[in-house]
Coordinates of C-alpha atoms and ligand atoms in Angstrom, one line a residue:
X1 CA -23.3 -38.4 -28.7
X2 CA -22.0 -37.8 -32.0
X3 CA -24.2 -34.2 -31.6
X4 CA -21.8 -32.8 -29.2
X5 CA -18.9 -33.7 -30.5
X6 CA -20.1 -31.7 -33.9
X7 CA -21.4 -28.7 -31.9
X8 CA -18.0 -28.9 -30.3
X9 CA -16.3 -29.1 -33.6
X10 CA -18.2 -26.0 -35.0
X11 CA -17.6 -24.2 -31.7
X12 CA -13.8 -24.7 -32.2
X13 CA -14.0 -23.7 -36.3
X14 CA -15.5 -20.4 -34.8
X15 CA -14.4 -19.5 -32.1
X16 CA -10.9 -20.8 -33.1
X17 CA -8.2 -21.3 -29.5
X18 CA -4.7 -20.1 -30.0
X19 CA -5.2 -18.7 -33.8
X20 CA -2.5 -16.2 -34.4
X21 CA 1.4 -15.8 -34.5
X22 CA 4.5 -15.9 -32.1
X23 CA 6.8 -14.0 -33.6
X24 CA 9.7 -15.0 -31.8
X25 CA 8.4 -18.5 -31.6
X26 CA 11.1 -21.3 -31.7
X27 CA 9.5 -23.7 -34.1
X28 CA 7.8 -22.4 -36.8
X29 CA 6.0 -24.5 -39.8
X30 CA 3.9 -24.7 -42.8
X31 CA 2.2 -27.0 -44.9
X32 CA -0.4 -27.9 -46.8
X33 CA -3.7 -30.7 -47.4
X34 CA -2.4 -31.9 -50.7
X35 CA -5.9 -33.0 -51.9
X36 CA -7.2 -29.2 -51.8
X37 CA -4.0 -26.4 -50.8
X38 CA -5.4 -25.8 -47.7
X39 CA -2.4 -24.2 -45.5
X40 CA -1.6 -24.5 -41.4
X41 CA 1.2 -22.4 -39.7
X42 CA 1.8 -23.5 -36.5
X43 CA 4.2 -21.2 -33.5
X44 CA 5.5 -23.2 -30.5
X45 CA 7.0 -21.3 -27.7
X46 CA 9.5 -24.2 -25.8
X47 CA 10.4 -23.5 -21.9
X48 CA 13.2 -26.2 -22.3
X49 CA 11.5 -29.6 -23.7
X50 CA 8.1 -28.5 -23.2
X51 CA 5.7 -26.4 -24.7
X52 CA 4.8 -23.2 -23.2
X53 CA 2.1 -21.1 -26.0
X54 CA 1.5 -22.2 -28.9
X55 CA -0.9 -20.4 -32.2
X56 CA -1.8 -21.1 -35.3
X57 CA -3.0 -19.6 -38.9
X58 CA -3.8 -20.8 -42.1
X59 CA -7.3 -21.3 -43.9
X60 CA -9.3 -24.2 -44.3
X61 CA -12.7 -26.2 -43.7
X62 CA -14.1 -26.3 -40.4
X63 CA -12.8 -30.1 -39.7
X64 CA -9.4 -28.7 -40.4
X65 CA -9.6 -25.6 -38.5
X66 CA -11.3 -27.0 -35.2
X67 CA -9.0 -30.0 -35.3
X68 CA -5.8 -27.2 -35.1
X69 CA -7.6 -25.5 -32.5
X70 CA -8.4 -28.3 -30.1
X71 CA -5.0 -29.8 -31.0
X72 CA -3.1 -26.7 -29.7
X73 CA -5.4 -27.0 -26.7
X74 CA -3.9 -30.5 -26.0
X75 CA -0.3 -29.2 -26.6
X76 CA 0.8 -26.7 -24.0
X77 CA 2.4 -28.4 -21.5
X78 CA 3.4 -31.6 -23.0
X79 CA 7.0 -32.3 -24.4
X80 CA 8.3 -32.7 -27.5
X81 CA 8.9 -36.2 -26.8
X82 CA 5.0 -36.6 -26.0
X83 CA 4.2 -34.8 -29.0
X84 CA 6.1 -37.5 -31.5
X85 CA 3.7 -40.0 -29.8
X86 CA 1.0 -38.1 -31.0
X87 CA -1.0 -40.4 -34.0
X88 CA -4.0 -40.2 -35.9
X89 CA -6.2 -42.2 -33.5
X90 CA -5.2 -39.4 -30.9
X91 CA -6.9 -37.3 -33.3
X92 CA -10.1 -39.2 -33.9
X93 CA -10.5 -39.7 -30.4
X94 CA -9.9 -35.5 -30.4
X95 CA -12.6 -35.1 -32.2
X96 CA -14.9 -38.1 -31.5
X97 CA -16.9 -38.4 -35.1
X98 CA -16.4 -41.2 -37.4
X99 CA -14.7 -39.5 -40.9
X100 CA -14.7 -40.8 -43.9
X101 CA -10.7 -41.1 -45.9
X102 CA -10.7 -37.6 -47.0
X103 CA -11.7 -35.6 -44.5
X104 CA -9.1 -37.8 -42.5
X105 CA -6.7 -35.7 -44.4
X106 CA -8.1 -32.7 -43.2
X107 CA -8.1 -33.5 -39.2
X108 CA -4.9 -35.0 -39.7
X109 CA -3.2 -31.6 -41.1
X110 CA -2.5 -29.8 -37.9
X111 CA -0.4 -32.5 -36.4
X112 CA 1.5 -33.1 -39.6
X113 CA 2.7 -29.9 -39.6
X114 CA 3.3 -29.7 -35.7
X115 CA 5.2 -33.0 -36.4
X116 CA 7.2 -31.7 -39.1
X117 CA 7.9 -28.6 -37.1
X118 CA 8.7 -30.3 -34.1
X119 CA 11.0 -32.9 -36.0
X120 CA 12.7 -30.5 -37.8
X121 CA 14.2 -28.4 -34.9
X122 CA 15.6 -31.4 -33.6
X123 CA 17.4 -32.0 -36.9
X124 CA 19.3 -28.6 -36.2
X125 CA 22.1 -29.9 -33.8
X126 CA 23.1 -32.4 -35.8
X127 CA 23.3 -30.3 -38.9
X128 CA 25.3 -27.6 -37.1
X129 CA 27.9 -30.4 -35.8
X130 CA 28.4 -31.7 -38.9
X131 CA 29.4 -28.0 -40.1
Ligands
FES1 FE1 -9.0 -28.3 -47.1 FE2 -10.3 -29.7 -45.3 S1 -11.0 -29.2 -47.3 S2 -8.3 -29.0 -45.2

């Protein structure tokens, strides 16, 4: 089993879905794996609460990589709201091989920065009320 999910993985880290940019995205984000300054930039186009296109860019290993790939698979169509309930076991189960504590890190960078994007915007309100 494990065999598919890693010919899966590799497919993803090549053949990459959603890599490039939206420039007139809505939420836009960086960041980076701390343990070796890998970078992720994800773009989300909203329609309202929910996610209509989403792309990414950045460099990094092929955990990283296929892990942002599948994950903006997995997020068109869902809403912001579903995305905060996205958690790291929602990524293991993503990509369905056992991983040891750092490439954790890796996997786990795409939805750290699509969290951080998506919590940031809704920071914004509040901040411009309290202008
Ligand atoms: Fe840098 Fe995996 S080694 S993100």
């Amino acid at each position: 089993m494990d065999d598919l999910y890693r010919e899966l993985i590799l497919d993803h880290y090549q053949h990459p879905h959603h890599h490039g940019e939206i420039p007139d995205a809505d939420i836009s984000y960086e960041d980076s794996n701390p343990l070796c300054g890998d970078k992720i930039r994800i773009y989300i186009k909203l329609k309202g609460n929910i996610v209509e296109d989403v792309k990414f860019t950045g460099k990094g290993c092929a955990i990283s990589q296929a892990s942002a790939s599948m994950l903006m698979d997995e997020l068109i169509g869902k809403s912001l709201d579903d995305i905060k309930k996205m958690d790291k076991q929602f990524i293991l189960d993503m990509l369905g091989i056992p991983l040891g504590p750092t490439r954790i890190k890796c996997a786990l960078l795409p939805l750290k920065v699509v969290k951080a994007g998506v919590y940031g915007i809704h920071t914004w309100p509040d901040e411009e009320e309290e202008e």
